[in-house]
CSV table of C-alpha atoms and ligand atoms in Angstrom, one decimal:
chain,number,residue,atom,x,y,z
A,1,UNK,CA,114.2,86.5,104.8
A,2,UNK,CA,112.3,88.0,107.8
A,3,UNK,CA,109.0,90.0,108.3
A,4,UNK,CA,108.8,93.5,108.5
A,5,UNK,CA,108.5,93.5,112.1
A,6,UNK,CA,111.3,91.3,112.7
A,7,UNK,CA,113.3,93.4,109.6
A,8,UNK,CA,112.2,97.8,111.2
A,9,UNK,CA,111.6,96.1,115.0
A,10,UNK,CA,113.0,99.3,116.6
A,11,UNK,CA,110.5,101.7,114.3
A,12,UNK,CA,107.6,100.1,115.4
A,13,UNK,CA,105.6,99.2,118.7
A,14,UNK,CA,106.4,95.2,119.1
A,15,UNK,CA,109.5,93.7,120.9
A,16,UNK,CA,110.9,90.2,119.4
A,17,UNK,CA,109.4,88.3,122.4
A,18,UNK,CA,106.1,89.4,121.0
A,19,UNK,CA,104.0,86.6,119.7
A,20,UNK,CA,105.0,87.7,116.0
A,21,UNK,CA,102.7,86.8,113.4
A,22,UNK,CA,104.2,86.8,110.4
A,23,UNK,CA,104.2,85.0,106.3
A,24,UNK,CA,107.6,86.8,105.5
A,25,UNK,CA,106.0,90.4,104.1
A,26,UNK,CA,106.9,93.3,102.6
A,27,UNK,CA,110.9,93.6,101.2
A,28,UNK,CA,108.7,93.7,97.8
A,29,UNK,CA,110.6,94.6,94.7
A,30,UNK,CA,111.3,97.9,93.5
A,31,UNK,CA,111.0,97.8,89.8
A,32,UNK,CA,112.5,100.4,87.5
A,33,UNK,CA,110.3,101.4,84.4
A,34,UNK,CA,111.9,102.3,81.7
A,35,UNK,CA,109.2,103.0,79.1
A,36,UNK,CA,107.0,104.6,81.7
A,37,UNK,CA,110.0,106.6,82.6
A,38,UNK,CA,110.4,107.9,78.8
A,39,UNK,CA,106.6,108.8,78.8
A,40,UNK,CA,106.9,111.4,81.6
A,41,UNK,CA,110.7,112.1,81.4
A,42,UNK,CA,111.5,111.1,85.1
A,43,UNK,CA,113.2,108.3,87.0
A,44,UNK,CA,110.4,105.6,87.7
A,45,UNK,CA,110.1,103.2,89.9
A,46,UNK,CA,107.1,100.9,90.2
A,47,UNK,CA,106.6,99.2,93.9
A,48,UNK,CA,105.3,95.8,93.5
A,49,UNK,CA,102.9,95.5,96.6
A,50,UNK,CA,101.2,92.4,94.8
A,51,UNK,CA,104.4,90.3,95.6
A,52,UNK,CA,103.3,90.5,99.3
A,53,UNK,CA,102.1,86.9,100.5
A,54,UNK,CA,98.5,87.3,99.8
A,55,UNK,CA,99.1,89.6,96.9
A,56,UNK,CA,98.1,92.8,98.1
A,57,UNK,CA,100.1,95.2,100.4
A,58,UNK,CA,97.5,95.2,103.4
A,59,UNK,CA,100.0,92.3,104.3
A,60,UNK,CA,101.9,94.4,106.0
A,61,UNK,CA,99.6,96.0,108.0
A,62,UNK,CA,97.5,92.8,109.1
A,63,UNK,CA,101.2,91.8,110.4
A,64,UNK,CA,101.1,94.6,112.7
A,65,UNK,CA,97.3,93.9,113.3
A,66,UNK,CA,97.2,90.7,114.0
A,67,UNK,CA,100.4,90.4,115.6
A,68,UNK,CA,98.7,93.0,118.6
A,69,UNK,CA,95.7,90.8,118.6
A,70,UNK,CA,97.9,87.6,119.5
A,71,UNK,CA,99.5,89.6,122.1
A,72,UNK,CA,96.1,90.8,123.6
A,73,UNK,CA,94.9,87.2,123.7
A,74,UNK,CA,92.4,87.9,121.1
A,75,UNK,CA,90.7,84.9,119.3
A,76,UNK,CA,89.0,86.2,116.8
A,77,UNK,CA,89.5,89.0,114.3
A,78,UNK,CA,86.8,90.7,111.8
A,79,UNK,CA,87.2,93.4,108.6
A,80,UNK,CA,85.0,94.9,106.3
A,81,UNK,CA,86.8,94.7,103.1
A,82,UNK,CA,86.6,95.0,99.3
A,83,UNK,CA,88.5,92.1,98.8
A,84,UNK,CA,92.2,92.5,100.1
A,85,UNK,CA,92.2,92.9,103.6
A,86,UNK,CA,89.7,89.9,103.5
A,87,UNK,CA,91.8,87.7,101.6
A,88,UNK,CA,94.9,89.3,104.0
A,89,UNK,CA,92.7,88.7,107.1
A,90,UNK,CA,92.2,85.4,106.5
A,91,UNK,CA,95.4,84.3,105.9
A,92,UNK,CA,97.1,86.1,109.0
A,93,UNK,CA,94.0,84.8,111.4
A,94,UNK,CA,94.6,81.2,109.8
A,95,UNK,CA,98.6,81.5,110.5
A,96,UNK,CA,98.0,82.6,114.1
A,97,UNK,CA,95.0,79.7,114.7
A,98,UNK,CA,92.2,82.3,115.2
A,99,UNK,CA,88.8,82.3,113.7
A,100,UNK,CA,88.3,85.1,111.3
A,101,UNK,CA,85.2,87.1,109.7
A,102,UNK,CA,85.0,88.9,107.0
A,103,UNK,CA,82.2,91.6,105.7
A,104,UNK,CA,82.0,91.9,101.9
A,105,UNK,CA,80.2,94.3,99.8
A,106,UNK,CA,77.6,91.7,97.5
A,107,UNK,CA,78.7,90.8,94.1
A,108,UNK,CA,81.6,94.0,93.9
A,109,UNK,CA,84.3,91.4,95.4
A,110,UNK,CA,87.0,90.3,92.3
A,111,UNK,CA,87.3,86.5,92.0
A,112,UNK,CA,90.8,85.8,93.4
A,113,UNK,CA,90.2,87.4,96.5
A,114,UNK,CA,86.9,86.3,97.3
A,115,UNK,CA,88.9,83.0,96.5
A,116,UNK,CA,91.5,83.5,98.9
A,117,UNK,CA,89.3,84.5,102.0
A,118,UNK,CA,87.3,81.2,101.6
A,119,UNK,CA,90.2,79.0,101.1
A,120,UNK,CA,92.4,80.3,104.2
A,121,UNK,CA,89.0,79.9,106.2
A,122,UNK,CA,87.3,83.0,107.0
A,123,UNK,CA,84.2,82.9,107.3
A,124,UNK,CA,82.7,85.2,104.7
A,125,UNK,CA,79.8,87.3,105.2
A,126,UNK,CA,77.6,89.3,102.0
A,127,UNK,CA,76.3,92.4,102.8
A,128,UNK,CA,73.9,94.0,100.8
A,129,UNK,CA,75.6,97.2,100.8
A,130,UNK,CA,78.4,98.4,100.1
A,131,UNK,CA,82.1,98.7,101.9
A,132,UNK,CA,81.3,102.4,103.6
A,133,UNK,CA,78.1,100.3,105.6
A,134,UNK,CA,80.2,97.0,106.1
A,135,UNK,CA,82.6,99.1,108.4
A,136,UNK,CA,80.2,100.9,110.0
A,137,UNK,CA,78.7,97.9,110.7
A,138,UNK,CA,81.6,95.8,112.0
A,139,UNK,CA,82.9,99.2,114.1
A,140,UNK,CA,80.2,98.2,115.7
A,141,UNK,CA,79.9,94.2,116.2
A,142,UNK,CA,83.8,94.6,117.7
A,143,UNK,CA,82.5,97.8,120.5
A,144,UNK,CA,79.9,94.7,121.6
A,145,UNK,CA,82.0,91.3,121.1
A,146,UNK,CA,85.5,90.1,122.3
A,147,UNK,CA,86.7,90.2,118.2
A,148,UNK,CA,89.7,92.0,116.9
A,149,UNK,CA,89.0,94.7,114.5
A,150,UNK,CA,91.9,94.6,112.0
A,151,UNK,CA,90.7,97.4,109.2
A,152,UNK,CA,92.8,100.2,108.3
A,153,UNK,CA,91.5,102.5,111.5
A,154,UNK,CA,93.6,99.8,113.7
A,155,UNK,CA,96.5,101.9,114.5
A,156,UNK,CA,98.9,98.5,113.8
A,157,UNK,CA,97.6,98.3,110.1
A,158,UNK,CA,99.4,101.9,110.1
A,159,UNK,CA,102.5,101.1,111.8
A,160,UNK,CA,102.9,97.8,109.2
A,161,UNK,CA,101.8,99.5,106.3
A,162,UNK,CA,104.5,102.5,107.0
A,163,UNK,CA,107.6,99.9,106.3
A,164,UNK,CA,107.0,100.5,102.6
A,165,UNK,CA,108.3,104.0,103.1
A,166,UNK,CA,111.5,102.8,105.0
A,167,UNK,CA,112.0,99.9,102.3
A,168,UNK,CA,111.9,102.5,99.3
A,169,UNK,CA,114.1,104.7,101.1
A,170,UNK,CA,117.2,102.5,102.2
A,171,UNK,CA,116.8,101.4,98.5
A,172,UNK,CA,117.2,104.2,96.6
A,173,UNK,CA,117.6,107.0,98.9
A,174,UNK,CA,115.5,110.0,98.8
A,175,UNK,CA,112.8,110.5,96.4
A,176,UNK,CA,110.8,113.1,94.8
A,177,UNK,CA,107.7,112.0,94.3
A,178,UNK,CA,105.6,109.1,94.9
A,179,UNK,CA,101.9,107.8,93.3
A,180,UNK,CA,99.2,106.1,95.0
A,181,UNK,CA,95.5,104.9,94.6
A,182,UNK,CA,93.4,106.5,97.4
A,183,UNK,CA,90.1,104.7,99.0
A,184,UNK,CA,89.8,104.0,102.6
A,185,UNK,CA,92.8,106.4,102.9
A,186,UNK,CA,95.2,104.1,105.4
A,187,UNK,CA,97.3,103.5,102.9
A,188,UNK,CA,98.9,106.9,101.6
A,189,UNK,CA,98.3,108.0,105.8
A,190,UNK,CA,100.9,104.9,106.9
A,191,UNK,CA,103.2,106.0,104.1
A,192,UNK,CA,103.5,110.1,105.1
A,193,UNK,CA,104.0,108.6,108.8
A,194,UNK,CA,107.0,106.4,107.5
A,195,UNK,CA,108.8,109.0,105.7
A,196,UNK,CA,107.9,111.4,108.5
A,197,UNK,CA,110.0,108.8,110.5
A,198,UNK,CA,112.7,108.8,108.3
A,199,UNK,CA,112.6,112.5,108.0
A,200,UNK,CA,112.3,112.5,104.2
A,201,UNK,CA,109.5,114.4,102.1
A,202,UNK,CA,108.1,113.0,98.8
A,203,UNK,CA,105.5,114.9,97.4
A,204,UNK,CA,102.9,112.6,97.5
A,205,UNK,CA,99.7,112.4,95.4
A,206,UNK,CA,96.9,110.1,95.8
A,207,UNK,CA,94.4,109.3,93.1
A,208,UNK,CA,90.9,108.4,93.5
A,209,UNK,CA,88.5,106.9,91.0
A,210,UNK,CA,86.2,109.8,89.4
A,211,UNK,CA,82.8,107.8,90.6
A,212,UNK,CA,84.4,107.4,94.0
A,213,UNK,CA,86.7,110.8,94.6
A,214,UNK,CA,85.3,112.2,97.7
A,215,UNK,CA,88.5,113.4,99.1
A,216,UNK,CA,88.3,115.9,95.7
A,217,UNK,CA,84.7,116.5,96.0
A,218,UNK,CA,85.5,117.5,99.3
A,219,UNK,CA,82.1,115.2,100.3
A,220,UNK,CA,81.2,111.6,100.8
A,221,UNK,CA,79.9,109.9,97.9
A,222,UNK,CA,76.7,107.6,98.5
A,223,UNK,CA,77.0,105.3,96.1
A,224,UNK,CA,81.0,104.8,94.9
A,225,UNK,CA,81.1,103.7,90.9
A,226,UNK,CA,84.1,102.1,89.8
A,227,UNK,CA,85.8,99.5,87.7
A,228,UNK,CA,89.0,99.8,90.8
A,229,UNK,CA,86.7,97.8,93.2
A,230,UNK,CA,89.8,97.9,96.0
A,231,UNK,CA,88.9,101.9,95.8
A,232,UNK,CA,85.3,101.8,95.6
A,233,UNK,CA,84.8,103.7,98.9
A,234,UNK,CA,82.6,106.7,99.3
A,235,UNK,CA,83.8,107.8,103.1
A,236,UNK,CA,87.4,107.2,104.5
A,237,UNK,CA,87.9,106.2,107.6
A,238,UNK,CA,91.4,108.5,107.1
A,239,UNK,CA,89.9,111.3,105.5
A,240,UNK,CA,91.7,113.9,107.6
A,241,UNK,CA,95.3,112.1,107.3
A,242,UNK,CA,94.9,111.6,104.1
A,243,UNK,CA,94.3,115.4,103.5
A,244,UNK,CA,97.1,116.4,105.9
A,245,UNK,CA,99.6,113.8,104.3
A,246,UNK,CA,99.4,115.4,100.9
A,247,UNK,CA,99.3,119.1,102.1
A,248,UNK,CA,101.8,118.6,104.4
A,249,UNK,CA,104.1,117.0,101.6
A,250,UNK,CA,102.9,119.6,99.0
A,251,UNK,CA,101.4,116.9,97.1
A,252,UNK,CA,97.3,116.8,95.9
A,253,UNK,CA,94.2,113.9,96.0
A,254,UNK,CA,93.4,113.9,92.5
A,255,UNK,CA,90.5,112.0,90.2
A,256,UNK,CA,91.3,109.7,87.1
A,257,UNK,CA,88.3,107.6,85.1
A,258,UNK,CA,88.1,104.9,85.0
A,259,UNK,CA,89.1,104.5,81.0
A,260,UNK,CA,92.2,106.3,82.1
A,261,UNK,CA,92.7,103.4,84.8
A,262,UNK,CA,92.4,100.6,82.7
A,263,UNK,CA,94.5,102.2,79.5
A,264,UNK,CA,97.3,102.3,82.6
A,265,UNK,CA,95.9,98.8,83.7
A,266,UNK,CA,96.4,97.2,80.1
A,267,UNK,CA,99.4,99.4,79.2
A,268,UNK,CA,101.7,98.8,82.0
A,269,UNK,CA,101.6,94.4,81.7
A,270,UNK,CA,102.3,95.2,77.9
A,271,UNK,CA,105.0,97.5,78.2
A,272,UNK,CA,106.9,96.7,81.6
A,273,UNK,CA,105.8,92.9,81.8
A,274,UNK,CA,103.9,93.8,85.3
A,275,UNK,CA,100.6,93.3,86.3
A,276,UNK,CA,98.5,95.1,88.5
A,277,UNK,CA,95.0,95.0,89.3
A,278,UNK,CA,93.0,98.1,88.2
A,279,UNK,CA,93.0,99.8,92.0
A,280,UNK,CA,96.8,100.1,91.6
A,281,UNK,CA,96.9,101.1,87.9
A,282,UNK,CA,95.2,104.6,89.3
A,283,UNK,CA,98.5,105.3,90.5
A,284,UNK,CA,100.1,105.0,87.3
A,285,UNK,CA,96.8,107.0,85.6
A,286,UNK,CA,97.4,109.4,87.5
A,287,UNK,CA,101.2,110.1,86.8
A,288,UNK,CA,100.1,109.7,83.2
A,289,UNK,CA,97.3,112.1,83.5
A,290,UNK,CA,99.1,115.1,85.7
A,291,UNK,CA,102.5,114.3,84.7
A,292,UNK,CA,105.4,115.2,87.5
A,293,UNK,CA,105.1,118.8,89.1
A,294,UNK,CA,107.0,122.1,88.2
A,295,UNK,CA,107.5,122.2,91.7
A,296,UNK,CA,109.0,118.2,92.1
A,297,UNK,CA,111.4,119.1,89.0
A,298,UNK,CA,113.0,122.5,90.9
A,299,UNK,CA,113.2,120.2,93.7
A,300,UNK,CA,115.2,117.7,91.6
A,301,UNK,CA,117.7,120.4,91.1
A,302,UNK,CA,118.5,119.5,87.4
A,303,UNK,CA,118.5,115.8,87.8
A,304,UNK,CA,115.8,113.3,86.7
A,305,UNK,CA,113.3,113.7,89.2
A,306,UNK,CA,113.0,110.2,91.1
A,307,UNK,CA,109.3,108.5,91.3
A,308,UNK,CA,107.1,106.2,93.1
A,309,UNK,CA,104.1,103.9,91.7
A,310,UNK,CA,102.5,102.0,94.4
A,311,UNK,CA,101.2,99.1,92.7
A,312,UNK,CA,99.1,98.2,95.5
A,313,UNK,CA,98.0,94.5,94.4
A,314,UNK,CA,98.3,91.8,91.9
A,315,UNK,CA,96.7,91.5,88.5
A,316,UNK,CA,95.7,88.3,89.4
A,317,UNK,CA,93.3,89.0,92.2
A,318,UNK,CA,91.0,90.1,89.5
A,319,UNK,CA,91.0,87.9,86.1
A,320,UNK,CA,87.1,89.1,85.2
A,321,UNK,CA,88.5,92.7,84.7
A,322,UNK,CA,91.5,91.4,82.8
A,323,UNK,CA,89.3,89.2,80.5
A,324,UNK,CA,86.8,92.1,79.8
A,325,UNK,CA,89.5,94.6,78.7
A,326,UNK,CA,92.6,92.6,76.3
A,327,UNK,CA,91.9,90.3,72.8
A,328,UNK,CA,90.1,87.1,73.1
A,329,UNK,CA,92.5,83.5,72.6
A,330,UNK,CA,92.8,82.6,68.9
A,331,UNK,CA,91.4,79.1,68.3
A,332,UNK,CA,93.6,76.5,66.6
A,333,UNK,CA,93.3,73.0,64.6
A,334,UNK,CA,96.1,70.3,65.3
A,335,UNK,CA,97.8,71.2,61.8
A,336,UNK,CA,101.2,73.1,60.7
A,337,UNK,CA,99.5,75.4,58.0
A,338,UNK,CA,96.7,76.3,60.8
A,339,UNK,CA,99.7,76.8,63.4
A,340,UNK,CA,101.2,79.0,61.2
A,341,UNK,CA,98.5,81.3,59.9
A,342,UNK,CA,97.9,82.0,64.0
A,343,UNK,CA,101.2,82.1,64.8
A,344,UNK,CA,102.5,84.6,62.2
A,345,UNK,CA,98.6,86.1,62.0
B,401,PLP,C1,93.0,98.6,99.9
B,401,PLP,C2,93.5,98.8,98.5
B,401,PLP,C3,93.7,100.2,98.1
B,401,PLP,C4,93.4,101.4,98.9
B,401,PLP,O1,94.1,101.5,100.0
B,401,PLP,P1,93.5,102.5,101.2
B,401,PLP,O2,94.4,102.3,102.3
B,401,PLP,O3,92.1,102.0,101.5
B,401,PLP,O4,93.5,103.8,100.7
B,401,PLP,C5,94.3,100.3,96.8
B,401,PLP,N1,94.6,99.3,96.1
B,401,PLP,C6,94.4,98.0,96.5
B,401,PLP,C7,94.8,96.9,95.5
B,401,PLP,C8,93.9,97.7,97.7
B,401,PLP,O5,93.7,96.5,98.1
């Protein structure tokens, strides 16, 4: 199977000669959801973004990011990241032989991915403070040093990230509405600019954590609270995007808690046999929580209307959260009477 680049190479700004870099992303599965379907009486269809190389979809856009970097020579690349695009970082800078940094927020990074950056080889950095200072910071370290600057305001993490939109599309046609978490805001911008592209028009609606919503406050947040940690982000870097993606499609940022995330989070593995970590669950809160529009349903014109979960990363990433929120292992001696009492409970 190829890479997304080498699979939508005349929607985006590379030629094949380019020096490609590339772990065979995106073509993720499309997963329809049958219970979840029932619960809001539409057609659902759960993207699984955490079937990406490195779990997470910001696969696809370090593609595109790193992929330019190679082409400008570049030997080095940095991010600010709360965990995925370090983890993503690491492994596309490791692929195309560069050296790799990584700014973390201290102690708010889930296992796996904290995991992943050290074992591809970034170098991994602690700040104490939190992902809105980390970018500021590294914003600036590229301006003064010859390093690559591969988060979400790199134009290429956009033009990667976008494929999502053309994969749903040529796989189930047109839609009517899709879900997605919200935090730096690159995400759910790259998406509006794909279907743009392919001159279709979702109504999108992003979802934001209630202790890190300031696309509904309508203010940055200072100190972002949440259990989503990928979405604990108090300023986005694509604020106005973000806010002109949903208007534009009709759609709305909205806030779930994060209870309602992780009764999505520990619903969805139980009832659809996927898991998500709790970042992507918001998406899934959030159709829960609003349910699908008047509007989306006239749209539909009398058929089911047809909708999109991003499930943004892998449950896996984050086995602390999963631990903290499902039933504990029941202990067992070697015999067939205590096998059967926990067995049959
Ligand atoms: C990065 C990330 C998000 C948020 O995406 P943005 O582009 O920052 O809005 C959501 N979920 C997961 C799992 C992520 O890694």
């Amino acid at each position: 199977m190829a890479g997304l680049i080498e699979r939508y190479i005349d929607r985006l700004p590379f030629e094949l000669s380019d020096p490609i870099v590339s772990i065979e992303e995106g073509s993720t599965p499309l997963v329809p959801a049958p219970r979840l379907s029932e619960r809001v009486n539409a057609d659902v269809y759960l993207k699984i973004e955490g079937a990406n190389p490195t779990g997470s979809f910001k696969d696809r856009g370090m593609t595109g990011a790193v992929s330019a970097a190679a082409r400008e020579g570049a030997k080095a690349v940095i991010c600010a990241s709360t965990g995925n695009t370090a983890a993503s970082a690491a492994a596309y800078a490791a692929r195309a032989g560069m050296t790799c940094a990584v700014l973390v927020p201290d102690g708010k990074i889930a296992a796996g991915k904290l995991a992943q950056a050290l074992i591809y080889g970034a170098r991994v950095i602690a700040l104490a403070g939190n992902f809105d200072v980390a970018l500021k910071l590294v914003r600036e370290l590229a301006d003064r040093h010859p390093i690559s600057l591969v988060n979400s305001v790199n134009d290429f993490r956009i033009e990667g990230q976008k494929t999502a939109s053309f994969e749903i599309i040529d796989e189930i046609g047109s839609i009517d509405v899709m879900c997605i978490p919200v935090g730096n805001a690159g995400n759910i911008t790259a998406y509006w600019k794909g279907y743009k592209e392919y001159g279709e028009s979702p109504e999108l609606n992003g979802y934001q954590a209630e202790g890190a919503a300031p696309l509904v406050l309508g203010h940055p947040v200072e100190h972002p609270e949440t259990v989503a940690s990928a979405i604990r982000i108090g300023n986005p870097a694509r604020w106005e995007e973000a806010m002109a993606a949903v208007t534009e499609s009709r759609g709305q940022i909205r806030a779930v808690s994060d209870a309602e995330i992780l009764d999505a989070y520990t619903w969805l593995p139980a009832n659809e046999g996927v898991f998500c970590e709790p970042a992507s669950a918001a998406s899934v809160a959030g159709l829960l929580k609003y349910g699908v529009s008047d509007a989306a349903r006239e749209r539909a014109e009398g058929q089911r209307p047809k909708v999109v979960c991003i499930l943004t990363g892998n449950g896996l990433k984050d086995p602390d959260t999963a631990f903290d929120n499902v039933g504990s292992v029941i202990p067992c001696a070697p015999e067939m009477s205590a096998i059967e009492a926990a067995v049959l409970g």
